């Protein structure tokens, strides 16, 4: 790529990220944040066409610099206000996210139009997840991004980390009262019997795929059952706990390419969620048992990325097996 593709839209200095909706350098992003947070538009003191590539001129003329920020698409609404921080909402985070989750449930019912549950197989499981991702983006993701505005690239960082983890945790929550895995459309799969699970929905049996999944997939589903599904069932996680649990997963920190500003926002949101969880558990338990309950939920929080890693390892091993099978007869299933 050429250097111009990474140039700040304001001053033409090197840039590698979007800030407040536009590609800009850290210095111009910090300038824009200060101006917007001060609620004072810079006064015009020049002809209006200063050369902002000159570092002296751009410091001397905040008016031209601010105008250029707006022209390239930087949004004042994306700047976190000192007077009204994004996490200072009129409603609790729990109520905000619960409304969004109920919207997701309603959207699933409208989209899938499934009147009764039935046993299904891996093909439908993949198809349902693909459709459900769009529904999640239209509901939960919009609410998360609204509650804590930040740079676009940082929203993408959090969403990329969260989406698969949400799908896994949501499957566990839906399946608390069942020995099967309940899909977003209401149908269910029996991953305890991988031979059956890997049958084709169309009824066509592919024996090599059945044999392969029995060898590789079954152990990983057993690990997943122990790590996640069983803990959700044992703790009897309720809706409010699950919603706050999702918030803790989303506002994660220490992710690749995450900025210090994003980490600060995530830590603040997590602190508030933890306070809401503590207050909820105190009211729910009404005894000294709530600290233990919170501890169990926080420990379960560590299981979600581990479960995701387990499933990614399965896919990696399956890919490696396919490559080896093409070149080595010893890997071919008889």
PDB file of N, CA and C in Angstrom, residues 160-220:
ATOM      1  N   UNK A 160     -15.642  -7.832  17.251  1.00  0.00           N
ATOM      2  CA  UNK A 160     -14.951  -9.016  16.733  1.00  0.00           C
ATOM      3  C   UNK A 160     -14.659 -10.008  17.854  1.00  0.00           C
ATOM      4  N   UNK A 161     -14.250  -9.490  18.995  1.00  0.00           N
ATOM      5  CA  UNK A 161     -13.950 -10.349  20.140  1.00  0.00           C
ATOM      6  C   UNK A 161     -15.215 -10.948  20.750  1.00  0.00           C
ATOM      7  N   UNK A 162     -16.335 -10.221  20.667  1.00  0.00           N
ATOM      8  CA  UNK A 162     -17.550 -10.576  21.407  1.00  0.00           C
ATOM      9  C   UNK A 162     -18.476 -11.535  20.678  1.00  0.00           C
ATOM     10  N   UNK A 163     -18.566 -11.430  19.364  1.00  0.00           N
ATOM     11  CA  UNK A 163     -19.651 -12.063  18.621  1.00  0.00           C
ATOM     12  C   UNK A 163     -19.714 -13.576  18.823  1.00  0.00           C
ATOM     13  N   UNK A 164     -18.606 -14.269  18.623  1.00  0.00           N
ATOM     14  CA  UNK A 164     -18.596 -15.726  18.794  1.00  0.00           C
ATOM     15  C   UNK A 164     -18.834 -16.090  20.255  1.00  0.00           C
ATOM     16  N   UNK A 165     -18.252 -15.321  21.174  1.00  0.00           N
ATOM     17  CA  UNK A 165     -18.435 -15.593  22.598  1.00  0.00           C
ATOM     18  C   UNK A 165     -19.901 -15.445  22.992  1.00  0.00           C
ATOM     19  N   UNK A 166     -20.579 -14.459  22.413  1.00  0.00           N
ATOM     20  CA  UNK A 166     -22.007 -14.277  22.682  1.00  0.00           C
ATOM     21  C   UNK A 166     -22.818 -15.480  22.211  1.00  0.00           C
ATOM     22  N   UNK A 167     -22.528 -15.946  20.990  1.00  0.00           N
ATOM     23  CA  UNK A 167     -23.275 -17.083  20.436  1.00  0.00           C
ATOM     24  C   UNK A 167     -23.105 -18.313  21.323  1.00  0.00           C
ATOM     25  N   UNK A 168     -21.884 -18.573  21.788  1.00  0.00           N
ATOM     26  CA  UNK A 168     -21.629 -19.725  22.654  1.00  0.00           C
ATOM     27  C   UNK A 168     -22.348 -19.589  23.993  1.00  0.00           C
ATOM     28  N   UNK A 169     -22.229 -18.398  24.609  1.00  0.00           N
ATOM     29  CA  UNK A 169     -22.869 -18.185  25.911  1.00  0.00           C
ATOM     30  C   UNK A 169     -24.385 -18.230  25.783  1.00  0.00           C
ATOM     31  N   UNK A 170     -24.910 -17.690  24.692  1.00  0.00           N
ATOM     32  CA  UNK A 170     -26.356 -17.672  24.480  1.00  0.00           C
ATOM     33  C   UNK A 170     -26.901 -19.082  24.295  1.00  0.00           C
ATOM     34  N   UNK A 171     -26.153 -19.933  23.601  1.00  0.00           N
ATOM     35  CA  UNK A 171     -26.560 -21.334  23.470  1.00  0.00           C
ATOM     36  C   UNK A 171     -26.638 -22.000  24.842  1.00  0.00           C
ATOM     37  N   UNK A 172     -25.665 -21.721  25.682  1.00  0.00           N
ATOM     38  CA  UNK A 172     -25.657 -22.297  27.031  1.00  0.00           C
ATOM     39  C   UNK A 172     -26.857 -21.828  27.840  1.00  0.00           C
ATOM     40  N   UNK A 173     -27.162 -20.541  27.749  1.00  0.00           N
ATOM     41  CA  UNK A 173     -28.278 -19.983  28.517  1.00  0.00           C
ATOM     42  C   UNK A 173     -29.606 -20.566  28.047  1.00  0.00           C
ATOM     43  N   UNK A 174     -29.786 -20.674  26.729  1.00  0.00           N
ATOM     44  CA  UNK A 174     -31.033 -21.236  26.197  1.00  0.00           C
ATOM     45  C   UNK A 174     -31.200 -22.701  26.570  1.00  0.00           C
ATOM     46  N   UNK A 175     -30.090 -23.395  26.811  1.00  0.00           N
ATOM     47  CA  UNK A 175     -30.122 -24.849  27.001  1.00  0.00           C
ATOM     48  C   UNK A 175     -30.098 -25.269  28.467  1.00  0.00           C
ATOM     49  N   UNK A 176     -30.274 -24.327  29.383  1.00  0.00           N
ATOM     50  CA  UNK A 176     -30.185 -24.640  30.815  1.00  0.00           C
ATOM     51  C   UNK A 176     -31.157 -25.746  31.209  1.00  0.00           C
ATOM     52  N   UNK A 177     -32.381 -25.707  30.693  1.00  0.00           N
ATOM     53  CA  UNK A 177     -33.409 -26.676  31.084  1.00  0.00           C
ATOM     54  C   UNK A 177     -33.525 -27.839  30.099  1.00  0.00           C
ATOM     55  N   UNK A 178     -32.494 -28.064  29.302  1.00  0.00           N
ATOM     56  CA  UNK A 178     -32.555 -29.133  28.312  1.00  0.00           C
ATOM     57  C   UNK A 178     -31.246 -29.914  28.296  1.00  0.00           C
ATOM     58  N   UNK A 179     -31.332 -31.170  27.923  1.00  0.00           N
ATOM     59  CA  UNK A 179     -30.125 -31.967  27.762  1.00  0.00           C
ATOM     60  C   UNK A 179     -29.565 -31.834  26.349  1.00  0.00           C
ATOM     61  N   UNK A 180     -30.243 -31.037  25.511  1.00  0.00           N
ATOM     62  CA  UNK A 180     -29.791 -30.778  24.157  1.00  0.00           C
ATOM     63  C   UNK A 180     -29.276 -29.343  24.046  1.00  0.00           C
ATOM     64  N   UNK A 181     -28.694 -29.025  22.889  1.00  0.00           N
ATOM     65  CA  UNK A 181     -28.263 -27.662  22.603  1.00  0.00           C
ATOM     66  C   UNK A 181     -29.350 -26.979  21.787  1.00  0.00           C
ATOM     67  N   UNK A 182     -29.960 -25.929  22.345  1.00  0.00           N
ATOM     68  CA  UNK A 182     -31.065 -25.241  21.699  1.00  0.00           C
ATOM     69  C   UNK A 182     -30.521 -24.154  20.777  1.00  0.00           C
ATOM     70  N   UNK A 183     -30.953 -24.169  19.532  1.00  0.00           N
ATOM     71  CA  UNK A 183     -30.516 -23.175  18.557  1.00  0.00           C
ATOM     72  C   UNK A 183     -31.378 -21.909  18.651  1.00  0.00           C
ATOM     73  N   UNK A 184     -30.950 -20.866  17.968  1.00  0.00           N
ATOM     74  CA  UNK A 184     -31.655 -19.587  18.011  1.00  0.00           C
ATOM     75  C   UNK A 184     -33.045 -19.669  17.398  1.00  0.00           C
ATOM     76  N   UNK A 185     -33.276 -20.636  16.509  1.00  0.00           N
ATOM     77  CA  UNK A 185     -34.592 -20.785  15.892  1.00  0.00           C
ATOM     78  C   UNK A 185     -35.513 -21.712  16.685  1.00  0.00           C
ATOM     79  N   UNK A 186     -35.038 -22.233  17.817  1.00  0.00           N
ATOM     80  CA  UNK A 186     -35.862 -23.089  18.662  1.00  0.00           C
ATOM     81  C   UNK A 186     -35.641 -24.571  18.455  1.00  0.00           C
ATOM     82  N   UNK A 187     -35.056 -24.970  17.336  1.00  0.00           N
ATOM     83  CA  UNK A 187     -34.728 -26.375  17.126  1.00  0.00           C
ATOM     84  C   UNK A 187     -33.537 -26.767  17.996  1.00  0.00           C
ATOM     85  N   UNK A 188     -33.259 -28.059  18.071  1.00  0.00           N
ATOM     86  CA  UNK A 188     -32.200 -28.497  18.967  1.00  0.00           C
ATOM     87  C   UNK A 188     -31.337 -29.558  18.291  1.00  0.00           C
ATOM     88  N   UNK A 189     -30.094 -29.640  18.761  1.00  0.00           N
ATOM     89  CA  UNK A 189     -29.164 -30.645  18.259  1.00  0.00           C
ATOM     90  C   UNK A 189     -28.687 -31.495  19.431  1.00  0.00           C
ATOM     91  N   UNK A 190     -28.420 -32.750  19.143  1.00  0.00           N
ATOM     92  CA  UNK A 190     -27.930 -33.683  20.154  1.00  0.00           C
ATOM     93  C   UNK A 190     -26.458 -33.941  19.886  1.00  0.00           C
ATOM     94  N   UNK A 191     -25.595 -33.105  20.470  1.00  0.00           N
ATOM     95  CA  UNK A 191     -24.162 -33.248  20.217  1.00  0.00           C
ATOM     96  C   UNK A 191     -23.547 -34.354  21.075  1.00  0.00           C
ATOM     97  N   UNK A 192     -24.364 -34.991  21.906  1.00  0.00           N
ATOM     98  CA  UNK A 192     -23.856 -36.145  22.656  1.00  0.00           C
ATOM     99  C   UNK A 192     -23.639 -37.324  21.706  1.00  0.00           C
ATOM    100  N   UNK A 193     -24.434 -37.358  20.643  1.00  0.00           N
ATOM    101  CA  UNK A 193     -24.322 -38.416  19.648  1.00  0.00           C
ATOM    102  C   UNK A 193     -23.802 -37.791  18.359  1.00  0.00           C
ATOM    103  N   UNK A 194     -22.479 -37.718  18.230  1.00  0.00           N
ATOM    104  CA  UNK A 194     -21.912 -37.016  17.074  1.00  0.00           C
ATOM    105  C   UNK A 194     -22.154 -37.753  15.765  1.00  0.00           C
ATOM    106  N   UNK A 195     -22.312 -39.076  15.815  1.00  0.00           N
ATOM    107  CA  UNK A 195     -22.649 -39.795  14.586  1.00  0.00           C
ATOM    108  C   UNK A 195     -23.956 -39.266  14.015  1.00  0.00           C
ATOM    109  N   UNK A 196     -24.917 -39.080  14.897  1.00  0.00           N
ATOM    110  CA  UNK A 196     -26.213 -38.576  14.461  1.00  0.00           C
ATOM    111  C   UNK A 196     -26.136 -37.086  14.127  1.00  0.00           C
ATOM    112  N   UNK A 197     -25.375 -36.346  14.937  1.00  0.00           N
ATOM    113  CA  UNK A 197     -25.278 -34.904  14.731  1.00  0.00           C
ATOM    114  C   UNK A 197     -24.721 -34.567  13.361  1.00  0.00           C
ATOM    115  N   UNK A 198     -23.805 -35.369  12.850  1.00  0.00           N
ATOM    116  CA  UNK A 198     -23.165 -35.061  11.581  1.00  0.00           C
ATOM    117  C   UNK A 198     -23.880 -35.693  10.393  1.00  0.00           C
ATOM    118  N   UNK A 199     -25.081 -36.221  10.608  1.00  0.00           N
ATOM    119  CA  UNK A 199     -25.878 -36.659   9.478  1.00  0.00           C
ATOM    120  C   UNK A 199     -26.351 -35.427   8.711  1.00  0.00           C
ATOM    121  N   UNK A 200     -26.610 -35.579   7.457  1.00  0.00           N
ATOM    122  CA  UNK A 200     -27.082 -34.476   6.650  1.00  0.00           C
ATOM    123  C   UNK A 200     -28.560 -34.220   6.906  1.00  0.00           C
ATOM    124  N   UNK A 201     -28.943 -32.941   6.953  1.00  0.00           N
ATOM    125  CA  UNK A 201     -30.348 -32.591   7.112  1.00  0.00           C
ATOM    126  C   UNK A 201     -31.187 -33.137   5.960  1.00  0.00           C
ATOM    127  N   UNK A 202     -30.570 -33.241   4.801  1.00  0.00           N
ATOM    128  CA  UNK A 202     -31.285 -33.750   3.631  1.00  0.00           C
ATOM    129  C   UNK A 202     -31.453 -35.258   3.665  1.00  0.00           C
ATOM    130  N   UNK A 203     -30.820 -35.922   4.631  1.00  0.00           N
ATOM    131  CA  UNK A 203     -30.950 -37.360   4.760  1.00  0.00           C
ATOM    132  C   UNK A 203     -29.844 -38.144   4.090  1.00  0.00           C
ATOM    133  N   UNK A 204     -28.952 -37.448   3.389  1.00  0.00           N
ATOM    134  CA  UNK A 204     -27.832 -38.121   2.727  1.00  0.00           C
ATOM    135  C   UNK A 204     -26.699 -38.315   3.728  1.00  0.00           C
ATOM    136  N   UNK A 205     -26.282 -39.545   3.923  1.00  0.00           N
ATOM    137  CA  UNK A 205     -25.245 -39.852   4.907  1.00  0.00           C
ATOM    138  C   UNK A 205     -23.880 -39.857   4.230  1.00  0.00           C
ATOM    139  N   UNK A 206     -22.952 -39.056   4.768  1.00  0.00           N
ATOM    140  CA  UNK A 206     -21.586 -39.046   4.268  1.00  0.00           C
ATOM    141  C   UNK A 206     -20.714 -39.735   5.315  1.00  0.00           C
ATOM    142  N   UNK A 207     -20.422 -41.016   5.081  1.00  0.00           N
ATOM    143  CA  UNK A 207     -19.774 -41.840   6.097  1.00  0.00           C
ATOM    144  C   UNK A 207     -18.403 -41.326   6.504  1.00  0.00           C
ATOM    145  N   UNK A 208     -17.640 -40.755   5.545  1.00  0.00           N
ATOM    146  CA  UNK A 208     -16.309 -40.267   5.903  1.00  0.00           C
ATOM    147  C   UNK A 208     -16.386 -39.075   6.848  1.00  0.00           C
ATOM    148  N   UNK A 209     -17.398 -38.209   6.641  1.00  0.00           N
ATOM    149  CA  UNK A 209     -17.556 -37.056   7.521  1.00  0.00           C
ATOM    150  C   UNK A 209     -18.035 -37.498   8.907  1.00  0.00           C
ATOM    151  N   UNK A 210     -18.890 -38.510   8.942  1.00  0.00           N
ATOM    152  CA  UNK A 210     -19.349 -39.047  10.222  1.00  0.00           C
ATOM    153  C   UNK A 210     -18.179 -39.637  10.991  1.00  0.00           C
ATOM    154  N   UNK A 211     -17.332 -40.389  10.291  1.00  0.00           N
ATOM    155  CA  UNK A 211     -16.173 -40.994  10.943  1.00  0.00           C
ATOM    156  C   UNK A 211     -15.202 -39.930  11.448  1.00  0.00           C
ATOM    157  N   UNK A 212     -15.021 -38.880  10.654  1.00  0.00           N
ATOM    158  CA  UNK A 212     -14.093 -37.816  11.033  1.00  0.00           C
ATOM    159  C   UNK A 212     -14.599 -37.059  12.268  1.00  0.00           C
ATOM    160  N   UNK A 213     -15.894 -36.766  12.287  1.00  0.00           N
ATOM    161  CA  UNK A 213     -16.423 -36.022  13.424  1.00  0.00           C
ATOM    162  C   UNK A 213     -16.397 -36.864  14.697  1.00  0.00           C
ATOM    163  N   UNK A 214     -16.605 -38.171  14.551  1.00  0.00           N
ATOM    164  CA  UNK A 214     -16.529 -39.040  15.728  1.00  0.00           C
ATOM    165  C   UNK A 214     -15.124 -39.027  16.314  1.00  0.00           C
ATOM    166  N   UNK A 215     -14.141 -38.899  15.437  1.00  0.00           N
ATOM    167  CA  UNK A 215     -12.759 -38.893  15.897  1.00  0.00           C
ATOM    168  C   UNK A 215     -12.357 -37.563  16.518  1.00  0.00           C
ATOM    169  N   UNK A 216     -12.778 -36.451  15.907  1.00  0.00           N
ATOM    170  CA  UNK A 216     -12.296 -35.139  16.323  1.00  0.00           C
ATOM    171  C   UNK A 216     -13.317 -34.312  17.104  1.00  0.00           C
ATOM    172  N   UNK A 217     -14.553 -34.268  16.618  1.00  0.00           N
ATOM    173  CA  UNK A 217     -15.512 -33.350  17.200  1.00  0.00           C
ATOM    174  C   UNK A 217     -16.019 -33.793  18.568  1.00  0.00           C
ATOM    175  N   UNK A 218     -16.272 -35.078  18.732  1.00  0.00           N
ATOM    176  CA  UNK A 218     -16.862 -35.567  19.983  1.00  0.00           C
ATOM    177  C   UNK A 218     -16.089 -35.152  21.230  1.00  0.00           C
ATOM    178  N   UNK A 219     -14.759 -35.310  21.276  1.00  0.00           N
ATOM    179  CA  UNK A 219     -14.028 -34.898  22.484  1.00  0.00           C
ATOM    180  C   UNK A 219     -14.179 -33.413  22.806  1.00  0.00           C
ATOM    181  N   UNK A 220     -14.246 -32.573  21.781  1.00  0.00           N
ATOM    182  CA  UNK A 220     -14.348 -31.135  22.017  1.00  0.00           C
ATOM    183  C   UNK A 220     -15.731 -30.747  22.527  1.00  0.00           C
TER     184      UNK A 220
END
